[in-house]
Short mmCIF file of C-alpha atoms in Angstrom, two decimals:
data_model
loop_
_atom_site.label_atom_id
_atom_site.label_comp_id
_atom_site.label_asym_id
_atom_site.label_seq_id
_atom_site.Cartn_x
_atom_site.Cartn_y
_atom_site.Cartn_z
CA UNK H 1143 3.39 42.21 -16.13
CA UNK H 1144 6.27 40.51 -17.49
CA UNK H 1145 8.64 43.56 -16.07
CA UNK H 1146 7.75 43.18 -12.48
CA UNK H 1147 9.82 41.71 -9.89
CA UNK H 1148 8.33 41.21 -6.93
CA UNK H 1149 8.27 37.40 -6.95
CA UNK H 1150 10.96 34.87 -5.48
CA UNK H 1151 14.65 35.14 -6.37
CA UNK H 1152 14.77 32.05 -8.70
CA UNK H 1153 17.80 31.79 -10.38
CA UNK H 1154 18.84 28.72 -12.33
CA UNK H 1155 20.67 25.96 -10.58
CA UNK H 1156 23.18 24.43 -12.72
CA UNK H 1157 22.23 22.61 -16.35
CA UNK H 1158 18.52 21.67 -15.90
CA UNK H 1159 16.04 20.43 -18.32
CA UNK H 1160 13.49 22.62 -20.05
CA UNK H 1161 10.00 22.21 -19.48
CA UNK H 1162 8.03 22.63 -22.95
CA UNK H 1163 4.06 23.31 -22.35
CA UNK H 1164 2.64 22.04 -25.82
CA UNK H 1165 -0.57 24.20 -26.91
CA UNK H 1166 -1.31 24.68 -22.99
CA UNK H 1167 -5.16 25.95 -22.83
CA UNK H 1168 -5.39 27.62 -19.38
CA UNK H 1169 -3.19 30.20 -18.14
CA UNK H 1170 -4.11 29.02 -14.64
CA UNK H 1171 -2.18 25.73 -15.32
CA UNK H 1172 0.75 27.82 -16.92
CA UNK H 1173 1.05 29.60 -13.65
CA UNK H 1174 0.73 26.41 -11.71
CA UNK H 1175 3.13 24.67 -13.80
CA UNK H 1176 5.76 27.58 -13.11
CA UNK H 1177 5.31 27.20 -9.55
CA UNK H 1178 5.72 23.43 -9.49
CA UNK H 1179 9.01 24.01 -11.45
CA UNK H 1180 10.44 26.27 -8.93
CA UNK H 1181 9.49 23.59 -6.30
CA UNK H 1182 11.62 21.26 -7.87
CA UNK H 1183 14.66 23.26 -9.13
CA UNK H 1184 13.47 23.71 -13.08
CA UNK H 1185 13.74 27.17 -14.35
CA UNK H 1186 13.65 27.18 -18.28
CA UNK H 1187 9.82 27.27 -19.45
CA UNK H 1188 8.89 27.30 -23.33
CA UNK H 1189 5.39 27.66 -24.60
CA UNK H 1190 4.13 26.01 -27.62
CA UNK H 1191 1.17 27.95 -29.20
CA UNK H 1192 -0.71 28.69 -26.10
CA UNK H 1193 -4.59 28.40 -26.95
CA UNK H 1194 -5.19 31.82 -25.40
CA UNK H 1195 -1.99 34.04 -26.31
CA UNK H 1196 1.11 34.91 -24.30
CA UNK H 1197 1.62 36.68 -21.81
CA UNK H 1198 -1.73 36.30 -19.62
CA UNK H 1199 -1.91 37.64 -16.19
CA UNK H 1200 -3.79 34.73 -14.78
CA UNK H 1201 -0.69 32.76 -15.20
CA UNK H 1202 1.39 35.18 -12.78
CA UNK H 1203 -1.54 35.26 -10.20
CA UNK H 1204 -1.61 31.53 -9.96
CA UNK H 1205 2.48 31.05 -9.82
CA UNK H 1206 2.65 31.98 -6.10
CA UNK H 1207 5.81 33.94 -6.74
CA UNK H 1208 7.47 31.81 -9.36
CA UNK H 1209 7.11 35.17 -11.58
CA UNK H 1210 10.52 35.00 -12.57
CA UNK H 1211 10.19 31.55 -14.75
CA UNK H 1212 7.11 32.98 -16.35
CA UNK H 1213 9.13 36.43 -17.19
CA UNK H 1214 11.72 34.31 -18.83
CA UNK H 1215 9.43 31.89 -20.65
CA UNK H 1216 9.70 31.65 -24.47
CA UNK H 1217 7.03 31.38 -26.84
CA UNK H 1218 7.00 29.14 -30.01
CA UNK H 1219 5.20 28.19 -32.94
CA UNK H 1220 5.84 24.71 -33.05
CA UNK H 1221 7.23 21.75 -31.23
CA UNK H 1222 10.19 21.72 -33.93
CA UNK H 1223 11.20 25.13 -33.09
CA UNK H 1224 10.93 24.63 -29.20
CA UNK H 1225 13.23 21.68 -29.14
CA UNK H 1226 15.71 22.81 -31.91
CA UNK H 1227 18.71 23.84 -29.52
CA UNK H 1228 18.33 20.95 -27.51
CA UNK H 1229 19.99 17.66 -27.60
CA UNK H 1230 17.73 15.26 -25.79
CA UNK H 1231 13.85 15.27 -25.18
CA UNK H 1232 11.59 13.29 -23.47
CA UNK H 1233 7.97 13.51 -23.90
CA UNK H 1234 5.25 12.78 -21.08
CA UNK H 1235 2.50 10.39 -22.65
CA UNK H 1236 0.08 8.42 -20.45
CA UNK H 1237 -1.30 5.88 -22.83
CA UNK H 1238 1.21 5.51 -25.90
CA UNK H 1239 0.22 3.50 -28.91
CA UNK H 1240 1.36 2.12 -31.93
CA UNK H 1241 4.86 3.73 -31.44
CA UNK H 1242 8.15 2.03 -30.97
CA UNK H 1243 10.07 3.96 -28.54
CA UNK H 1244 11.82 3.57 -25.53
CA UNK H 1245 9.41 4.20 -22.35
CA UNK H 1246 10.94 5.70 -19.04
CA UNK H 1247 9.13 6.02 -15.65
CA UNK H 1248 9.22 9.36 -14.09
CA UNK H 1249 12.23 8.39 -11.81
CA UNK H 1250 14.10 6.57 -14.82
CA UNK H 1251 13.75 9.85 -16.58
CA UNK H 1252 14.79 11.79 -14.00
CA UNK H 1253 17.78 9.65 -13.60
CA UNK H 1254 18.97 9.79 -17.44
CA UNK H 1255 17.96 13.66 -17.32
CA UNK H 1256 20.64 14.14 -14.55
CA UNK H 1257 23.18 12.02 -16.25
CA UNK H 1258 22.42 13.86 -19.70
CA UNK H 1259 22.79 17.29 -18.10
CA UNK H 1260 26.34 16.22 -16.46
CA UNK H 1261 27.43 15.73 -19.91
CA UNK H 1262 26.39 19.55 -20.60
CA UNK H 1263 23.79 18.53 -23.13
CA UNK H 1264 20.69 20.64 -22.96
CA UNK H 1265 17.71 18.58 -22.26
CA UNK H 1266 13.91 19.26 -22.49
CA UNK H 1267 10.46 17.44 -21.55
CA UNK H 1268 7.27 17.85 -23.53
CA UNK H 1269 3.84 18.05 -21.80
CA UNK H 1270 0.86 18.01 -24.00
CA UNK H 1271 -2.37 20.19 -23.79
CA UNK H 1272 -5.00 19.66 -20.93
CA UNK H 1273 -7.35 17.78 -22.80
CA UNK H 1274 -5.94 15.66 -25.58
CA UNK H 1275 -2.13 15.30 -24.43
CA UNK H 1276 0.70 15.07 -26.99
CA UNK H 1277 -0.21 14.02 -30.27
CA UNK H 1278 1.54 11.56 -32.74
CA UNK H 1279 3.69 14.05 -34.38
CA UNK H 1280 4.76 15.87 -31.02
CA UNK H 1281 5.79 12.67 -29.69
CA UNK H 1282 7.92 12.01 -33.13
CA UNK H 1283 10.31 14.68 -31.82
CA UNK H 1284 11.11 13.09 -28.90
CA UNK H 1285 14.05 10.33 -27.83
CA UNK H 1286 11.79 8.74 -25.24
CA UNK H 1287 8.37 8.68 -23.69
CA UNK H 1288 7.84 8.99 -20.00
CA UNK H 1289 4.71 7.37 -18.57
CA UNK H 1290 4.20 7.75 -14.83
CA UNK H 1291 3.30 4.71 -12.82
CA UNK H 1292 -0.31 5.73 -11.51
CA UNK H 1293 -3.45 4.04 -10.94
CA UNK H 1294 -4.78 2.89 -14.44
CA UNK H 1295 -8.28 3.25 -13.00
CA UNK H 1296 -7.93 7.21 -12.87
CA UNK H 1297 -5.25 8.45 -15.13
CA UNK H 1298 -6.66 11.82 -15.41
CA UNK H 1299 -3.68 14.07 -14.26
CA UNK H 1300 -3.85 17.81 -14.04
CA UNK H 1301 -1.01 19.44 -16.34
CA UNK H 1302 0.38 21.33 -13.34
CA UNK H 1303 0.52 17.98 -11.12
CA UNK H 1304 2.30 16.00 -14.33
CA UNK H 1305 4.95 18.81 -14.36
CA UNK H 1306 5.17 18.47 -10.35
CA UNK H 1307 6.02 14.86 -10.39
CA UNK H 1308 8.73 15.54 -13.08
CA UNK H 1309 10.00 18.32 -11.05
CA UNK H 1310 9.86 16.44 -7.87
CA UNK H 1311 11.84 13.60 -9.38
CA UNK H 1312 14.40 15.74 -10.96
CA UNK H 1313 15.25 17.24 -7.66
CA UNK H 1314 15.05 13.97 -5.93
CA UNK H 1315 17.42 12.51 -8.17
CA UNK H 1316 20.05 14.97 -7.25
CA UNK H 1317 19.75 14.79 -3.62
CA UNK H 1318 21.03 12.52 -0.80
CA UNK H 1319 18.65 12.85 2.31
CA UNK H 1320 18.33 9.77 4.09
CA UNK H 1321 14.67 8.22 3.47
CA UNK H 1322 14.50 8.12 7.40
CA UNK H 1323 16.41 10.14 10.36
CA UNK H 1324 15.84 11.36 13.59
CA UNK H 1325 15.43 15.02 13.72
CA UNK H 1326 16.80 16.19 17.09
CA UNK H 1327 17.44 19.95 16.52
CA UNK H 1328 18.94 21.39 19.52
CA UNK H 1329 19.75 17.97 21.14
CA UNK H 1330 21.59 14.64 20.45
CA UNK H 1331 20.74 10.98 20.24
CA UNK H 1332 21.84 9.56 23.52
CA UNK H 1333 24.67 7.04 23.93
CA UNK H 1334 23.67 3.64 25.24
CA UNK H 1335 25.51 4.47 28.47
CA UNK H 1336 23.20 7.43 28.93
CA UNK H 1337 20.08 5.23 28.02
CA UNK H 1338 21.53 2.58 30.74
CA UNK H 1339 21.81 5.27 33.48
CA UNK H 1340 18.28 6.27 33.00
CA UNK H 1341 17.08 2.70 33.02
CA UNK H 1342 19.16 2.17 36.37
CA UNK H 1343 17.06 5.18 37.81
CA UNK H 1344 13.83 3.86 36.74
CA UNK H 1345 14.34 0.39 38.14
CA UNK H 1346 16.04 1.59 41.52
CA UNK H 1347 13.00 3.58 41.99
CA UNK H 1348 10.56 0.82 41.01
CA UNK H 1349 12.46 -1.14 43.29
CA UNK H 1350 11.98 1.53 46.04
CA UNK H 1351 7.94 1.67 45.63
CA UNK H 1352 7.41 -2.00 45.37
CA UNK H 1353 6.33 -2.10 41.59
CA UNK H 1354 8.96 -4.83 41.21
CA UNK H 1355 8.18 -6.67 44.25
CA UNK H 1356 7.36 -10.00 42.95
CA UNK H 1357 10.70 -11.66 42.64
CA UNK H 1358 10.07 -14.40 40.27
CA UNK H 1359 8.56 -11.95 37.75
CA UNK H 1360 11.05 -9.28 38.43
CA UNK H 1361 13.60 -10.11 35.46
CA UNK H 1362 11.10 -10.26 32.88
CA UNK H 1363 9.46 -6.97 33.87
CA UNK H 1364 12.61 -5.38 33.90
CA UNK H 1365 13.53 -6.51 30.39
CA UNK H 1366 9.92 -5.37 29.00
CA UNK H 1367 10.70 -2.04 30.39
CA UNK H 1368 14.18 -2.09 28.73
CA UNK H 1369 12.50 -3.35 25.22
CA UNK H 1370 10.17 -0.51 25.48
CA UNK H 1371 12.93 2.39 25.97
CA UNK H 1372 15.08 0.84 23.56
CA UNK H 1373 12.28 0.81 20.59
CA UNK H 1374 13.53 3.80 18.84
CA UNK H 1375 16.35 6.37 19.25
CA UNK H 1376 16.01 8.64 22.49
CA UNK H 1377 17.88 12.04 22.97
CA UNK H 1378 19.66 13.13 25.58
CA UNK H 1379 17.11 16.05 26.32
CA UNK H 1380 14.57 13.28 26.44
CA UNK H 1381 16.60 11.45 28.79
CA UNK H 1382 16.80 14.42 31.06
CA UNK H 1383 13.04 14.89 30.89
CA UNK H 1384 12.26 11.23 31.81
CA UNK H 1385 14.71 11.26 34.77
CA UNK H 1386 12.85 14.28 35.89
CA UNK H 1387 9.40 12.53 35.72
CA UNK H 1388 10.94 9.54 37.45
CA UNK H 1389 12.46 11.85 40.16
CA UNK H 1390 9.18 13.82 40.67
CA UNK H 1391 6.68 10.83 40.62
CA UNK H 1392 9.04 9.37 43.24
CA UNK H 1393 9.23 12.21 45.34
CA UNK H 1394 5.15 12.61 45.40
CA UNK H 1395 4.95 8.84 46.41
CA UNK H 1396 7.62 9.36 49.23
CA UNK H 1397 5.70 12.62 50.65
CA UNK H 1398 2.45 10.50 50.40
CA UNK H 1399 4.14 7.70 52.63
CA UNK H 1400 5.53 10.36 54.89
CA UNK H 1401 1.93 12.08 55.52
CA UNK H 1402 0.38 8.47 55.88
CA UNK H 1403 3.07 7.51 58.74
CA UNK H 1404 2.47 10.92 60.31
CA UNK X 671 -24.14 16.71 -4.46
CA UNK X 672 -23.03 13.88 -2.29
CA UNK X 673 -25.49 11.71 -3.65
CA UNK X 674 -24.53 11.89 -7.46
CA UNK X 675 -22.64 9.26 -9.01
CA UNK X 676 -21.44 10.30 -12.25
CA UNK X 677 -17.56 10.02 -11.23
CA UNK X 678 -15.03 7.21 -11.99
CA UNK X 679 -15.74 3.80 -10.44
CA UNK X 680 -13.22 4.20 -7.59
CA UNK X 681 -13.17 1.34 -5.14
CA UNK X 682 -10.34 1.11 -2.85
CA UNK X 683 -7.54 -1.06 -3.75
CA UNK X 684 -6.34 -3.15 -0.68
CA UNK X 685 -5.44 -1.40 2.84
CA UNK X 686 -4.10 2.19 1.88
CA UNK X 687 -3.43 5.39 3.76
CA UNK X 688 -6.13 7.77 4.88
CA UNK X 689 -5.51 11.22 3.85
CA UNK X 690 -6.48 13.50 6.29
CA UNK X 691 -6.66 17.58 5.19
CA UNK X 692 -6.49 19.59 8.38
CA UNK X 693 -8.27 22.95 8.48
CA UNK X 694 -8.33 23.26 4.34
CA UNK X 695 -9.19 26.55 3.39
CA UNK X 696 -10.16 26.45 -0.32
CA UNK X 697 -12.79 23.65 -1.64
CA UNK X 698 -11.15 23.89 -5.09
CA UNK X 699 -7.98 22.53 -3.25
CA UNK X 700 -9.97 19.61 -1.74
CA UNK X 701 -11.37 18.65 -4.85
CA UNK X 702 -7.95 18.96 -6.37
CA UNK X 703 -6.54 16.76 -3.68
CA UNK X 704 -9.30 13.96 -4.14
CA UNK X 705 -8.40 14.07 -7.74
CA UNK X 706 -4.51 13.54 -7.05
CA UNK X 707 -5.28 10.82 -4.45
CA UNK X 708 -7.27 8.65 -6.99
CA UNK X 709 -4.33 9.28 -9.66
CA UNK X 710 -2.19 7.42 -6.76
CA UNK X 711 -4.36 5.00 -5.64
CA UNK X 712 -5.44 6.54 -2.16
CA UNK X 713 -9.27 6.61 -1.45
CA UNK X 714 -10.01 7.52 2.19
CA UNK X 715 -10.11 11.24 2.80
CA UNK X 716 -10.87 12.66 6.08
CA UNK X 717 -11.43 16.51 6.69
CA UNK X 718 -10.67 18.20 9.94
CA UNK X 719 -12.52 21.49 10.50
CA UNK X 720 -12.75 22.74 6.95
CA UNK X 721 -12.90 26.56 6.74
CA UNK X 722 -15.88 27.10 4.70
CA UNK X 723 -17.82 24.12 5.91
CA UNK X 724 -18.68 20.66 4.29
CA UNK X 725 -19.84 19.53 1.80
CA UNK X 726 -18.86 22.19 -0.82
CA UNK X 727 -19.98 21.93 -4.30
CA UNK X 728 -16.64 23.40 -5.67
CA UNK X 729 -14.92 20.44 -4.46
CA UNK X 730 -16.77 18.13 -6.65
CA UNK X 731 -16.40 20.49 -9.63
CA UNK X 732 -12.53 20.63 -9.39
CA UNK X 733 -12.07 16.79 -8.54
CA UNK X 734 -12.15 15.54 -12.44
CA UNK X 735 -14.29 12.51 -11.46
CA UNK X 736 -12.94 11.65 -8.42
CA UNK X 737 -16.48 12.03 -6.73
CA UNK X 738 -16.47 8.91 -4.94
CA UNK X 739 -13.70 10.09 -2.86
CA UNK X 740 -15.74 13.33 -1.81
CA UNK X 741 -18.97 11.50 -1.29
CA UNK X 742 -17.14 9.28 1.20
CA UNK X 743 -14.84 11.91 2.96
CA UNK X 744 -15.76 12.17 6.72
CA UNK X 745 -15.76 15.45 8.61
CA UNK X 746 -14.25 15.85 12.14
CA UNK X 747 -13.60 18.70 14.63
CA UNK X 748 -10.21 17.67 15.84
CA UNK X 749 -7.03 16.30 14.54
CA UNK X 750 -7.27 13.66 17.59
CA UNK X 751 -10.72 12.72 16.46
CA UNK X 752 -9.47 12.13 12.79
CA UNK X 753 -6.63 9.70 13.73
CA UNK X 754 -8.44 8.07 16.76
CA UNK X 755 -8.68 4.46 14.89
CA UNK X 756 -5.47 4.57 12.94
CA UNK X 757 -2.19 2.79 14.10
CA UNK X 758 0.44 4.93 12.54
CA UNK X 759 0.47 8.44 11.49
CA UNK X 760 2.64 10.58 9.51
CA UNK X 761 2.29 14.45 9.26
CA UNK X 762 3.85 16.19 6.36
CA UNK X 763 5.85 19.12 7.21
CA UNK X 764 8.12 21.44 5.07
CA UNK X 765 10.15 23.19 7.74
CA UNK X 766 9.98 21.29 11.17
CA UNK X 767 11.51 23.30 14.23
CA UNK X 768 12.31 22.40 17.91
CA UNK X 769 10.77 18.90 17.31
CA UNK X 770 12.29 15.82 18.24
CA UNK X 771 10.65 13.41 15.79
CA UNK X 772 12.03 10.79 12.97
CA UNK X 773 11.69 12.44 9.50
CA UNK X 774 11.21 10.77 6.37
CA UNK X 775 11.51 11.79 2.47
CA UNK X 776 8.16 11.24 0.89
CA UNK X 777 9.68 7.91 -0.58
CA UNK X 778 10.83 7.02 2.69
CA UNK X 779 7.32 7.31 4.16
CA UNK X 780 5.72 5.38 1.11
CA UNK X 781 7.93 2.66 1.92
CA UNK X 782 7.09 2.46 5.73
CA UNK X 783 3.18 3.17 4.92
CA UNK X 784 3.45 0.05 2.53
CA UNK X 785 5.14 -1.97 5.06
CA UNK X 786 2.81 -1.22 8.03
CA UNK X 787 -0.06 -1.37 5.59
CA UNK X 788 0.91 -4.93 4.93
CA UNK X 789 0.64 -5.70 8.45
CA UNK X 790 -2.83 -4.84 8.48
CA UNK X 791 -2.64 -1.78 10.37
CA UNK X 792 -4.48 1.62 9.56
CA UNK X 793 -2.11 4.38 8.72
CA UNK X 794 -3.16 8.13 8.03
CA UNK X 795 -1.19 11.13 6.40
CA UNK X 796 -1.84 14.60 7.55
CA UNK X 797 -1.63 17.43 5.58
CA UNK X 798 -1.88 21.19 7.25
CA UNK X 799 -4.09 24.32 5.93
CA UNK X 800 -2.88 26.15 2.80
CA UNK X 801 -1.14 29.12 4.29
CA UNK X 802 0.29 28.03 7.84
CA UNK X 803 0.82 24.15 7.59
CA UNK X 804 0.13 21.93 10.64
CA UNK X 805 0.98 23.39 13.79
CA UNK X 806 2.76 21.98 16.44
CA UNK X 807 -0.09 20.49 18.46
CA UNK X 808 -1.21 18.90 14.95
CA UNK X 809 2.18 17.40 15.02
CA UNK X 810 2.32 15.96 18.15
CA UNK X 811 -0.37 13.62 17.00
CA UNK X 812 2.19 12.01 14.46
CA UNK X 813 4.66 9.19 14.71
CA UNK X 814 6.84 10.70 12.12
CA UNK X 815 7.11 13.73 10.09
CA UNK X 816 7.51 13.78 6.18
CA UNK X 817 9.60 16.36 4.59
CA UNK X 818 9.69 16.27 0.81
CA UNK X 819 13.27 17.03 -0.80
CA UNK X 820 12.68 20.07 -2.85
CA UNK X 821 14.18 23.28 -3.75
CA UNK X 822 15.13 25.14 -0.81
CA UNK X 823 15.00 28.46 -2.20
CA UNK X 824 10.94 27.88 -3.27
CA UNK X 825 9.20 25.76 -0.82
CA UNK X 826 5.96 27.05 -1.38
CA UNK X 827 3.85 23.69 -2.16
CA UNK X 828 0.35 24.06 -3.19
CA UNK X 829 -1.74 21.48 -0.97
CA UNK X 830 -2.98 19.41 -3.98
CA UNK X 831 0.63 19.01 -5.19
CA UNK X 832 1.77 18.00 -1.62
CA UNK X 833 -0.84 15.30 -1.79
CA UNK X 834 0.12 14.24 -5.52
CA UNK X 835 3.63 13.70 -4.56
CA UNK X 836 2.79 11.49 -1.38
CA UNK X 837 -0.01 9.82 -3.66
CA UNK X 838 2.76 9.41 -6.48
CA UNK X 839 5.28 7.85 -4.29
CA UNK X 840 2.76 5.37 -2.71
CA UNK X 841 1.72 4.30 -5.83
CA UNK X 842 5.14 3.84 -7.02
CA UNK X 843 6.36 2.03 -4.01
CA UNK X 844 3.79 -0.93 -4.88
CA UNK X 845 4.96 -0.76 -8.59
CA UNK X 846 7.69 -2.80 -10.35
CA UNK X 847 7.68 -0.87 -13.77
CA UNK X 848 11.13 -0.99 -15.15
CA UNK X 849 12.76 2.60 -15.15
CA UNK X 850 13.67 1.94 -19.00
CA UNK X 851 12.22 -0.26 -21.51
CA UNK X 852 11.63 -0.16 -25.07
CA UNK X 853 7.88 -0.25 -26.00
CA UNK X 854 7.28 -2.22 -29.22
CA UNK X 855 3.70 -2.66 -29.40
CA UNK X 856 2.70 -4.91 -32.03
CA UNK X 857 6.56 -5.86 -33.26
CA UNK X 858 9.17 -7.29 -31.14
CA UNK X 859 13.01 -6.50 -30.57
CA UNK X 860 15.19 -7.71 -33.34
CA UNK X 861 17.88 -10.31 -32.66
CA UNK X 862 21.47 -9.72 -33.23
CA UNK X 863 21.09 -12.32 -36.64
CA UNK X 864 18.20 -9.97 -37.63
CA UNK X 865 20.27 -6.93 -37.42
CA UNK X 866 23.25 -8.64 -39.03
CA UNK X 867 20.90 -9.72 -41.93
CA UNK X 868 20.25 -5.98 -42.52
CA UNK X 869 23.63 -4.53 -42.26
CA UNK X 870 24.94 -7.36 -44.65
CA UNK X 871 22.29 -5.98 -47.10
CA UNK X 872 22.91 -2.35 -46.47
CA UNK X 873 26.84 -3.06 -46.92
CA UNK X 874 26.29 -5.08 -50.26
CA UNK X 875 24.37 -2.17 -51.63
CA UNK X 876 27.12 0.43 -50.35
CA UNK X 877 29.85 -1.41 -52.33
CA UNK X 878 27.43 -1.67 -55.00
CA UNK X 879 27.06 1.90 -55.37
CA UNK X 880 30.93 2.81 -54.49
CA UNK X 881 30.20 4.35 -51.21
CA UNK X 882 32.94 2.20 -49.49
CA UNK X 883 35.23 2.33 -52.90
CA UNK X 884 38.06 3.82 -50.37
CA UNK X 885 39.65 0.35 -49.71
CA UNK X 886 42.07 1.32 -46.56
CA UNK X 887 38.95 3.26 -44.94
CA UNK X 888 36.37 0.48 -45.95
CA UNK X 889 36.87 -1.46 -42.58
CA UNK X 890 36.57 1.78 -40.36
CA UNK X 891 33.58 3.20 -42.50
CA UNK X 892 31.67 -0.43 -42.25
CA UNK X 893 32.57 -0.42 -38.20
CA UNK X 894 31.03 3.05 -37.73
CA UNK X 895 27.88 2.13 -39.78
CA UNK X 896 27.52 -1.07 -37.50
CA UNK X 897 28.04 1.03 -34.32
CA UNK X 898 25.43 3.60 -35.21
CA UNK X 899 22.81 0.63 -35.87
CA UNK X 900 23.61 -0.75 -32.52
CA UNK X 901 23.14 2.07 -30.39
CA UNK X 902 19.55 1.55 -29.19
CA UNK X 903 17.27 -1.62 -29.67
CA UNK X 904 15.84 -2.09 -33.17
CA UNK X 905 12.43 -4.05 -33.73
CA UNK X 906 11.77 -6.22 -36.42
CA UNK X 907 9.29 -3.73 -37.97
CA UNK X 908 11.64 -1.17 -38.28
CA UNK X 909 14.21 -3.56 -39.87
CA UNK X 910 11.84 -4.30 -42.33
CA UNK X 911 11.42 -0.59 -43.31
CA UNK X 912 15.37 0.13 -43.40
CA UNK X 913 15.50 -3.15 -45.70
CA UNK X 914 12.83 -1.36 -47.76
CA UNK X 915 14.59 2.00 -47.68
CA UNK X 916 17.92 0.76 -48.63
CA UNK X 917 16.32 -1.37 -51.47
CA UNK X 918 14.25 1.35 -52.84
CA UNK X 919 17.24 3.94 -52.94
CA UNK X 920 19.50 1.06 -54.50
CA UNK X 921 16.73 0.91 -57.11
CA UNK X 922 16.78 4.66 -57.72
CA UNK X 923 20.33 4.55 -58.24
CA UNK X 924 20.43 1.78 -60.71
CA UNK X 925 17.66 3.27 -62.55
CA UNK X 926 19.30 6.56 -62.57
CA UNK X 927 22.71 4.45 -63.78
CA UNK X 928 20.53 2.79 -66.49
CA UNK X 929 19.21 6.42 -67.60
CA UNK X 930 22.65 7.57 -67.93
CA UNK X 931 23.81 4.89 -69.92
CA UNK X 932 20.83 5.22 -72.36
#
């Protein structure tokens, strides 16, 4: 099981936090956690006293190819042993009570982990068992707690979902993808001159067919058409298509006019 | 199944986006999606042509109490029918190709959804089937695509994980939790005067026991001790404990001194 190598080629990217699953109960979840880690660019998995032992084939079956993370996972008896070589440890905890501790959002934790990792320090994040979560002794090993902002009326978060949110925030904290952009693929966003060229073509044809024959209303109508085509970015390819549509519709109309005159 | 009511009391919060699962394959995943939706405050689920029909008991078994979302889920034959009453539709898509479309990150999409929902418009997010994702015809129903920033070397995202990330971003976009705060529970952060009071106590005792007897080094040592105790916020309760520790250690030392003199 641990020797096979038919999963994705997942080599660690830089210095990234260790995910430490404390007393995980279900091998399915361990596999799903590995998959979520790979999604978010986390590679180092440690298991503290998994309930049903380790390794377990079910984990590999549920990892969707993140085999390498499971192959390299290390097994530990206690949280103390699992965090011994780390410099900073965060503990995920949905409802901390009676504890004096810094509390971070997942986003805040990701930003701090990025910053700490940049300093070549080793970091880790503790995740508790499915049913009960981390206990107070587990949390005492952590520098800070991580509490996700989520619906307080429904806090029951699946273990792999908890790992997913942290992995996603870790990856996003190192990304600079703009929140909104126009994907143009093979074409480019048109310039205002190209758009104007099309609008001139359109208005000419609308004048020719009589659509704009109401002279007092004409300026307002032209302005409204202009507003519509300005609403979002337009690509050069789309302008070519729009030119074609106007030309073809106008040809049909001219042919109809010729037929009617015959 | 759909009539039972032993799950969490999940009433919709305000105007929130509809989650539309397009041709989902596994009932387990539909249940896990409902759970993730509840975590992030999304309540409206629509299913387009689920492969194995609907309802399916497995979905309820995997929803961890988010039964109400499944009870209220609606079934549709086509994407067109599922989005007919909505004003804005986003489509999640890991690898869009040959499409001219705005592309949002999950965070960008959440911000826009919040903004659109504030205007009392109805929104929805399409999620494709597990294996293949949305096809080009599905995506043509969307105003914009949503592409999560994730590890390009491992893009295989579980359906419920995809819903989780979107639900988490939706909830977070409406939250103002500070990214880092000190949870003090029953006590309060100490003032600088309270901290100074403790430091005076400590330095007095260190003088008394001879720890600071090296006069030339004394100012630097005191400064270093001060730096250590200033590193993070300290609570009043912790200061009381620290006072107690110093007092008790000093008593022990004094008693030892007395025993030695006897």
